[in-house]
DNA sequence: AGCAGACAAGACGGCGCGTCTCGTCCGGGT
DNA sequence: ACCCGGACGAGACGCGCCGTCTTGTCTGCT
């Protein structure tokens, strides 16, 4: 019963890996997620299909890694901390809104979300590798606000982040309206008011 | 240039239509959305594939109609109005949480959401035919609260609904945690606090 | 130097796609 | 009552992609 799985990662070709992830990103941007195929990725990357199937269990995993590779250099994220929580959060959400309105980001992020809705295992990886560092930075900023007395010490920070970011994300995903400055400002104001001491 | 499109809907077979929508619902529940195929729907419904392609432009449209057919009998929705907005909203969200934890609802609703993320046109139909009546009922309840002085007259009710339901929906879609009674209660309390006069 | 195995290329059978071609049946118009 | 157009069930068809397998080459540990 010698499993021929778990290939020897020490001999993995980094050149192929990078070419595959880059080709995946290009093709998502060009064709959209629905028309993305493994064969097209292999052809674009100049790689045998087997090399993809050897290292990734599903198309979703390739898409995930291709986006993960982009965010890997963003280490040590930190939110602004001027002492004014409301102003800082507005700044962050405005910047995020700008990012989300970039058409080049739209297709990949939608692709990722489609994949995550249908795949709990991939969601767990997403949470650990992509969301966790950002969430930790947000929590640090909120704890700093607690120390400054701008938020009660017993505030449920997870709920606060849910209430702050879910309407934002949901609005973008479902295209229920534009992420205007007014919208994110109102969101920040109302959310903080819900938790203000 | 005689377009052979727009078939004569007067001669459409209702028996076939109903069989197709029922088969679609069954197969989503059995196989999940990812493994749903038009051929399987046609076979299960005892119908030619052409009959599906004649009346629906995409698989997403079939899925959409199959779920729409379920909600069509729910006419004249009304939220409870005991005079206590907070209690009424908790009641509604607890009930909705219960619905969403029914495994039989999970697969179809995820299928619908995946379809909506990738298809703006379908999203518009969703908003008009499925979301609008429910949203109108929620707005009626909130206006009643305004009349009772429980909410300021100038409250942005759309934002309030966003802040109330987005964290709920997002938590379920991304499986970031269970929709417990405590969670929805906190959500209602905090949201109302953000808008309380 | 030798060898295991990762590699590029592509052949292969299978499946679902969307279109089409049958022959049947049904329903509205005359 | 009778047509006749068109919707119907059934399924054949070519196509594209799937995921696996084969071949011969190259590469990096031991």
Coordinates of C-alpha atoms (C1' of nucleotides) in Angstrom, one line a residue:
Chain A
X1 CA 0.0 0.0 0.0
X2 CA 2.7 2.5 -0.9
X3 CA 0.8 5.8 -1.3
X4 CA 2.4 7.5 -4.3
X5 CA 1.0 10.8 -2.9
X6 CA 2.9 13.5 -0.9
X7 CA 5.5 14.2 -3.6
X8 CA 8.9 15.3 -2.6
X9 CA 8.6 19.0 -2.0
X10 CA 12.3 19.5 -1.8
X11 CA 12.5 18.8 -5.5
X12 CA 9.7 21.1 -6.5
X13 CA 10.4 23.6 -9.2
X14 CA 9.9 27.1 -8.0
X15 CA 10.0 28.3 -11.6
X16 CA 6.9 26.3 -12.4
X17 CA 5.1 27.2 -9.3
X18 CA 5.5 30.9 -9.9
X19 CA 4.6 30.6 -13.6
X20 CA 1.4 28.7 -12.6
X21 CA 0.3 31.3 -10.1
X22 CA 1.1 34.2 -12.4
X23 CA -0.8 32.6 -15.3
X24 CA -3.7 32.0 -13.0
X25 CA -3.9 35.6 -12.0
X26 CA -3.6 36.8 -15.6
X27 CA -6.3 34.4 -16.8
X28 CA -8.8 35.4 -14.1
X29 CA -8.3 39.0 -15.0
X30 CA -8.7 38.3 -18.8
X31 CA -11.5 35.7 -18.9
X32 CA -13.1 35.9 -15.5
X33 CA -13.3 33.1 -13.1
X34 CA -16.1 31.1 -14.8
X35 CA -14.0 30.6 -18.0
X36 CA -10.8 29.7 -16.2
X37 CA -9.5 26.2 -17.0
X38 CA -6.6 24.1 -15.8
X39 CA -5.6 23.5 -19.3
X40 CA -5.3 27.2 -20.1
X41 CA -3.3 27.8 -16.9
X42 CA -0.9 25.0 -17.9
X43 CA -0.5 26.2 -21.5
X44 CA 0.0 29.8 -20.4
X45 CA 2.5 28.8 -17.8
X46 CA 4.4 26.5 -20.2
X47 CA 3.8 23.6 -17.8
X48 CA 2.4 20.1 -17.9
X49 CA -1.1 19.7 -16.5
X50 CA 0.3 17.0 -14.2
X51 CA 2.5 19.5 -12.5
X52 CA -0.6 21.4 -11.4
X53 CA -2.5 18.3 -10.3
X54 CA 0.6 17.1 -8.4
X55 CA 0.7 20.1 -6.2
X56 CA -2.9 21.4 -5.9
X57 CA -6.0 19.4 -5.1
X58 CA -8.5 21.7 -6.9
X59 CA -8.8 24.7 -9.1
X60 CA -10.0 26.6 -6.1
X61 CA -6.7 25.9 -4.3
X62 CA -4.7 27.2 -7.2
X63 CA -6.8 30.4 -7.3
X64 CA -6.4 30.7 -3.6
X65 CA -2.6 30.4 -3.7
X66 CA -2.3 32.7 -6.7
X67 CA -3.9 35.4 -4.6
X68 CA -2.1 34.4 -1.4
X69 CA 1.2 34.9 -3.2
X70 CA 0.3 38.6 -3.8
X71 CA -0.5 39.3 -0.2
X72 CA 2.6 37.4 1.2
X73 CA 4.9 40.4 0.9
X74 CA 2.5 42.5 2.9
X75 CA 3.9 41.6 6.2
X76 CA 3.6 43.5 9.4
X77 CA 0.4 45.3 8.6
X78 CA -0.4 48.1 11.0
X79 CA -3.5 50.4 11.1
X80 CA -2.9 54.1 11.6
X81 CA -3.2 55.2 15.2
X82 CA -3.5 59.0 15.6
X83 CA -5.3 58.6 18.9
X84 CA -8.7 59.4 17.1
X85 CA -10.3 56.0 16.5
X86 CA -13.2 57.3 14.4
X87 CA -10.9 59.3 12.1
X88 CA -8.5 56.4 11.7
X89 CA -11.2 53.9 10.9
X90 CA -12.7 56.2 8.3
X91 CA -9.3 56.5 6.7
X92 CA -8.9 52.8 6.6
X93 CA -12.3 52.1 5.2
X94 CA -12.1 54.8 2.6
X95 CA -8.8 53.3 1.4
X96 CA -10.2 49.9 1.3
X97 CA -13.2 51.1 -0.6
X98 CA -10.8 52.6 -3.2
X99 CA -9.0 49.3 -3.5
X100 CA -12.3 47.5 -4.1
X101 CA -13.4 49.8 -6.8
X102 CA -10.3 48.9 -8.9
X103 CA -11.6 46.8 -11.7
X104 CA -8.4 44.8 -11.7
X105 CA -9.2 43.6 -8.2
X106 CA -12.9 42.8 -8.8
X107 CA -12.6 39.6 -10.8
X108 CA -10.1 37.8 -8.5
X109 CA -11.8 38.8 -5.3
X110 CA -15.2 37.6 -6.6
X111 CA -13.5 34.4 -7.8
X112 CA -12.1 33.9 -4.3
X113 CA -15.4 34.5 -2.6
X114 CA -17.3 32.1 -4.9
X115 CA -14.7 29.5 -4.1
X116 CA -14.9 30.1 -0.3
X117 CA -18.7 29.9 -0.2
X118 CA -18.6 26.4 -1.6
X119 CA -15.6 25.1 0.2
X120 CA -15.3 25.1 4.0
X121 CA -11.8 23.7 4.0
X122 CA -10.5 26.4 1.8
X123 CA -12.3 28.9 4.0
X124 CA -10.3 27.7 7.0
X125 CA -7.1 28.2 5.0
X126 CA -8.3 31.7 4.0
X127 CA -9.0 32.6 7.6
X128 CA -5.7 31.4 8.8
X129 CA -3.4 32.7 6.0
X130 CA -5.1 35.8 4.6
X131 CA -7.6 37.1 7.1
X132 CA -5.8 36.5 10.4
X133 CA -3.0 39.0 10.0
X134 CA -5.3 41.8 8.9
X135 CA -7.8 41.0 11.7
X136 CA -5.0 41.0 14.3
X137 CA -4.0 44.4 13.2
X138 CA -7.5 45.7 13.5
X139 CA -7.8 44.2 16.9
X140 CA -4.6 45.8 18.0
X141 CA -6.0 49.2 16.9
X142 CA -9.2 48.6 18.8
X143 CA -7.3 47.6 22.0
X144 CA -5.3 50.7 21.7
X145 CA -8.6 52.6 21.7
X146 CA -9.7 50.7 24.7
X147 CA -6.5 51.7 26.5
X148 CA -7.2 55.3 25.5
X149 CA -10.7 55.0 27.0
X150 CA -12.5 55.5 23.7
X151 CA -14.0 52.0 24.0
X152 CA -15.2 50.2 27.1
X153 CA -12.8 47.5 28.3
X154 CA -15.4 44.8 28.1
X155 CA -16.3 45.6 24.5
X156 CA -16.9 42.5 22.2
X157 CA -14.3 43.5 19.6
X158 CA -15.2 40.6 17.3
X159 CA -18.8 41.8 17.1
X160 CA -17.6 45.3 16.5
X161 CA -15.5 44.2 13.6
X162 CA -18.4 42.2 12.2
X163 CA -20.7 45.2 12.4
X164 CA -18.0 47.4 10.8
X165 CA -16.9 45.3 7.9
X166 CA -19.8 43.0 7.1
X167 CA -22.1 45.7 5.6
X168 CA -19.1 46.9 3.6
X169 CA -18.2 43.5 2.2
X170 CA -21.8 42.6 1.6
X171 CA -22.6 45.8 -0.2
X172 CA -19.7 45.2 -2.5
X173 CA -20.3 41.5 -3.1
X174 CA -24.0 42.0 -3.8
X175 CA -23.5 45.2 -5.7
X176 CA -26.3 46.7 -3.6
X177 CA -24.7 50.2 -3.9
X178 CA -21.5 52.1 -4.3
X179 CA -18.9 52.3 -1.5
X180 CA -19.0 56.0 -1.2
X181 CA -17.1 58.1 1.3
X182 CA -20.5 59.0 2.8
X183 CA -21.4 55.4 3.2
X184 CA -18.3 54.3 4.9
X185 CA -18.2 57.4 7.1
X186 CA -21.8 56.7 8.3
X187 CA -20.9 53.1 8.9
X188 CA -18.0 54.0 11.1
X189 CA -20.0 56.6 13.0
X190 CA -22.9 54.4 13.7
X191 CA -20.8 51.4 14.6
X192 CA -18.8 53.4 17.1
X193 CA -21.9 54.9 18.5
X194 CA -23.2 51.4 19.2
X195 CA -20.2 50.6 21.3
X196 CA -19.3 54.1 22.7
X197 CA -19.0 54.1 26.6
Chain B
X1 CA -33.6 37.9 -40.4
X2 CA -36.4 36.1 -38.7
X3 CA -35.3 35.5 -35.1
X4 CA -36.5 32.1 -34.1
X5 CA -36.2 33.2 -30.5
X6 CA -39.0 34.2 -28.1
X7 CA -40.9 31.0 -28.2
X8 CA -44.7 31.0 -27.9
X9 CA -45.2 31.1 -24.2
X10 CA -48.9 30.4 -24.6
X11 CA -48.0 26.9 -25.6
X12 CA -45.6 26.3 -22.8
X13 CA -46.0 23.0 -20.9
X14 CA -46.6 23.8 -17.3
X15 CA -46.1 20.2 -16.4
X16 CA -42.5 20.3 -17.8
X17 CA -41.7 23.6 -16.1
X18 CA -42.8 22.3 -12.7
X19 CA -40.9 19.0 -13.2
X20 CA -37.7 20.9 -14.2
X21 CA -37.9 23.2 -11.2
X22 CA -38.6 20.4 -8.8
X23 CA -35.8 18.2 -10.2
X24 CA -33.4 21.2 -9.9
X25 CA -34.3 21.6 -6.2
X26 CA -33.9 17.9 -5.5
X27 CA -30.5 17.6 -7.3
X28 CA -29.1 20.7 -5.5
X29 CA -30.0 19.1 -2.2
X30 CA -28.6 15.7 -3.2
X31 CA -25.4 16.6 -5.0
X32 CA -24.7 20.1 -4.1
X33 CA -24.5 23.0 -6.5
X34 CA -21.1 22.2 -8.0
X35 CA -22.2 18.8 -9.3
X36 CA -25.5 20.0 -10.7
X37 CA -25.8 19.5 -14.5
X38 CA -28.4 20.4 -17.0
X39 CA -28.4 16.8 -18.3
X40 CA -29.2 15.4 -14.9
X41 CA -32.0 17.9 -14.4
X42 CA -33.5 16.9 -17.8
X43 CA -33.2 13.2 -17.0
X44 CA -34.7 13.6 -13.6
X45 CA -37.6 15.7 -14.9
X46 CA -38.3 13.4 -17.8
X47 CA -37.7 16.2 -20.2
X48 CA -35.6 16.9 -23.3
X49 CA -32.6 19.2 -22.7
X50 CA -33.9 21.5 -25.4
X51 CA -36.9 22.3 -23.3
X52 CA -34.6 23.7 -20.6
X53 CA -32.5 25.6 -23.1
X54 CA -35.6 27.0 -24.8
X55 CA -36.9 28.7 -21.6
X56 CA -33.9 29.5 -19.5
X57 CA -30.7 31.3 -20.6
X58 CA -28.3 29.7 -18.1
X59 CA -28.1 27.2 -15.3
X60 CA -28.1 30.0 -12.8
X61 CA -31.5 31.2 -14.1
X62 CA -32.9 27.7 -13.6
X63 CA -31.6 27.5 -10.1
X64 CA -33.0 31.0 -9.4
X65 CA -36.5 30.1 -10.7
X66 CA -36.5 26.8 -8.8
X67 CA -36.0 28.7 -5.6
X68 CA -38.3 31.6 -6.6
X69 CA -41.1 29.1 -7.1
X70 CA -40.8 28.1 -3.4
X71 CA -41.1 31.7 -2.2
X72 CA -43.9 32.7 -4.5
X73 CA -46.7 31.4 -2.2
X74 CA -45.3 33.5 0.7
X75 CA -47.3 36.6 -0.2
X76 CA -48.1 39.5 2.1
X77 CA -45.2 39.0 4.5
X78 CA -45.5 41.0 7.7
X79 CA -43.1 41.3 10.6
X80 CA -44.5 41.1 14.2
X81 CA -45.3 44.5 15.7
X82 CA -45.9 44.3 19.5
X83 CA -44.8 47.9 19.9
X84 CA -41.4 46.8 21.2
X85 CA -39.0 47.0 18.3
X86 CA -36.1 45.3 20.0
X87 CA -38.1 42.3 21.0
X88 CA -39.7 42.0 17.6
X89 CA -36.4 42.1 15.8
X90 CA -34.8 39.6 18.1
X91 CA -37.8 37.3 17.4
X92 CA -37.4 37.7 13.7
X93 CA -33.6 37.2 13.6
X94 CA -33.9 34.2 15.9
X95 CA -36.4 32.6 13.6
X96 CA -34.3 33.4 10.5
X97 CA -31.3 31.9 12.2
X98 CA -33.3 28.7 12.8
X99 CA -34.2 28.6 9.1
X100 CA -30.6 29.0 8.1
X101 CA -29.4 26.2 10.3
X102 CA -31.7 23.7 8.5
X103 CA -29.3 21.6 6.4
X104 CA -32.0 21.3 3.7
X105 CA -31.8 25.0 3.1
X106 CA -28.1 25.3 3.2
X107 CA -27.1 23.9 -0.2
X108 CA -29.8 25.8 -2.3
X109 CA -29.1 29.1 -0.6
X110 CA -25.3 28.8 -1.1
X111 CA -26.0 27.9 -4.7
X112 CA -28.1 31.0 -5.2
X113 CA -25.4 33.2 -3.6
X114 CA -22.6 31.8 -5.7
X115 CA -24.7 32.5 -8.8
X116 CA -25.5 36.0 -7.6
X117 CA -21.9 37.0 -6.9
X118 CA -20.9 36.2 -10.5
X119 CA -24.0 37.5 -12.3
X120 CA -25.1 41.1 -11.9
X121 CA -28.2 40.6 -14.1
X122 CA -29.4 37.7 -12.0
X123 CA -28.7 39.8 -8.9
X124 CA -31.1 42.5 -10.2
X125 CA -33.8 39.9 -10.7
X126 CA -33.2 38.6 -7.2
X127 CA -33.5 42.0 -5.7
X128 CA -36.7 42.7 -7.5
X129 CA -38.5 39.4 -7.1
X130 CA -37.2 37.8 -3.9
X131 CA -35.6 40.5 -1.7
X132 CA -37.9 43.4 -2.3
X133 CA -41.1 42.1 -0.6
X134 CA -39.2 41.1 2.5
X135 CA -37.3 44.3 2.6
X136 CA -40.5 46.3 2.2
X137 CA -41.9 44.5 5.2
X138 CA -38.8 45.3 7.3
X139 CA -39.1 48.9 6.3
X140 CA -42.8 49.0 7.3
X141 CA -41.9 47.7 10.8
X142 CA -39.1 50.3 11.1
X143 CA -41.4 53.1 10.1
X144 CA -43.9 52.0 12.6
X145 CA -41.1 52.2 15.2
X146 CA -40.4 55.8 14.0
X147 CA -44.1 56.7 14.4
X148 CA -43.9 55.3 18.0
X149 CA -40.9 57.4 18.7
X150 CA -38.5 54.5 19.1
X151 CA -36.4 55.7 16.2
X152 CA -35.6 59.2 15.1
X153 CA -37.7 60.4 12.1
X154 CA -34.6 61.1 10.0
X155 CA -33.0 57.6 10.6
X156 CA -31.3 56.1 7.5
X157 CA -33.4 52.9 7.5
X158 CA -31.4 51.4 4.6
X159 CA -28.2 51.7 6.6
X160 CA -29.9 50.3 9.7
X161 CA -31.0 47.2 7.8
X162 CA -27.5 46.8 6.3
X163 CA -26.0 46.9 9.8
X164 CA -28.6 44.5 11.1
X165 CA -28.6 41.9 8.4
X166 CA -25.1 42.0 6.8
X167 CA -23.2 40.6 9.8
X168 CA -25.9 37.9 10.0
X169 CA -25.7 36.9 6.4
X170 CA -21.9 37.3 6.2
X171 CA -21.4 35.1 9.3
X172 CA -23.5 32.4 7.8
X173 CA -22.0 32.6 4.3
X174 CA -18.4 32.5 5.5
X175 CA -19.1 30.1 8.3
X176 CA -17.2 32.4 10.7
X177 CA -19.4 31.3 13.6
X178 CA -22.8 29.9 14.6
X179 CA -25.9 32.1 14.5
X180 CA -26.6 31.6 18.2
X181 CA -29.4 33.4 20.1
X182 CA -26.8 35.4 22.0
X183 CA -25.2 36.5 18.7
X184 CA -28.4 37.8 17.1
X185 CA -29.6 39.4 20.3
X186 CA -26.3 41.3 20.6
X187 CA -26.6 42.3 17.0
X188 CA -30.1 43.7 17.5
X189 CA -29.1 45.5 20.7
X190 CA -26.0 47.1 19.3
X191 CA -27.6 48.1 16.0
X192 CA -30.5 49.8 17.8
X193 CA -28.2 51.5 20.1
X194 CA -26.4 53.0 17.1
X195 CA -29.6 54.6 16.0
X196 CA -31.5 55.2 19.2
X197 CA -32.6 58.8 19.7
Chain C
dA1 C1' 28.0 8.7 -11.0
dG2 C1' 23.6 6.9 -10.3
dC3 C1' 19.0 7.0 -9.4
dA4 C1' 14.5 8.5 -8.0
dG5 C1' 11.4 11.5 -9.2
dA6 C1' 9.8 16.0 -10.9
dC7 C1' 9.3 17.9 -15.3
dA8 C1' 7.0 19.3 -20.4
dA9 C1' 4.3 17.5 -23.7
dG10 C1' 0.5 15.4 -25.1
dA11 C1' -2.6 11.0 -25.8
dC12 C1' -6.6 9.1 -23.8
dG13 C1' -11.5 8.0 -22.3
dG14 C1' -15.2 10.2 -20.0
dC15 C1' -18.5 13.7 -19.3
dG16 C1' -21.3 17.6 -19.7
dC17 C1' -22.0 21.3 -22.8
dG18 C1' -25.1 23.5 -26.2
dT19 C1' -27.0 22.5 -30.9
dC20 C1' -29.3 19.7 -33.9
dT21 C1' -32.4 16.3 -35.8
dC22 C1' -35.9 13.2 -35.4
dG23 C1' -40.9 11.7 -34.9
dT24 C1' -44.9 12.7 -31.7
dC25 C1' -48.3 15.3 -29.8
dC26 C1' -51.0 19.2 -28.6
dG27 C1' -53.6 23.4 -28.9
dG28 C1' -55.4 27.5 -31.3
dG29 C1' -57.1 29.3 -35.6
dT30 C1' -60.0 28.7 -39.5
Chain D
dA1 C1' -63.6 18.8 -37.4
dC2 C1' -59.5 19.6 -39.3
dC3 C1' -54.9 21.6 -40.0
dC4 C1' -50.5 23.0 -39.0
dG5 C1' -47.0 25.3 -36.5
dG6 C1' -44.5 24.7 -32.8
dA7 C1' -43.4 22.7 -28.3
dC8 C1' -42.4 18.3 -26.8
dG9 C1' -39.2 13.8 -25.3
dA10 C1' -35.4 11.4 -26.9
dG11 C1' -31.1 11.3 -28.1
dA12 C1' -27.1 11.9 -31.6
dC13 C1' -23.4 15.0 -32.5
dG14 C1' -19.0 17.7 -32.2
dC15 C1' -16.6 20.2 -28.9
dG16 C1' -13.9 21.5 -24.8
dC17 C1' -12.2 20.4 -20.6
dC18 C1' -11.7 17.0 -17.1
dG19 C1' -8.3 14.1 -14.5
dT20 C1' -5.2 10.2 -15.5
dC21 C1' -1.6 8.0 -17.8
dT22 C1' 2.5 7.5 -20.8
dT23 C1' 6.9 8.9 -22.7
dG24 C1' 11.3 10.7 -22.8
dT25 C1' 14.1 14.4 -20.7
dC26 C1' 16.2 16.9 -17.1
dT27 C1' 17.5 17.8 -12.3
dG28 C1' 19.0 17.6 -7.8
dC29 C1' 19.9 14.7 -3.8
dT30 C1' 22.9 10.8 -2.1

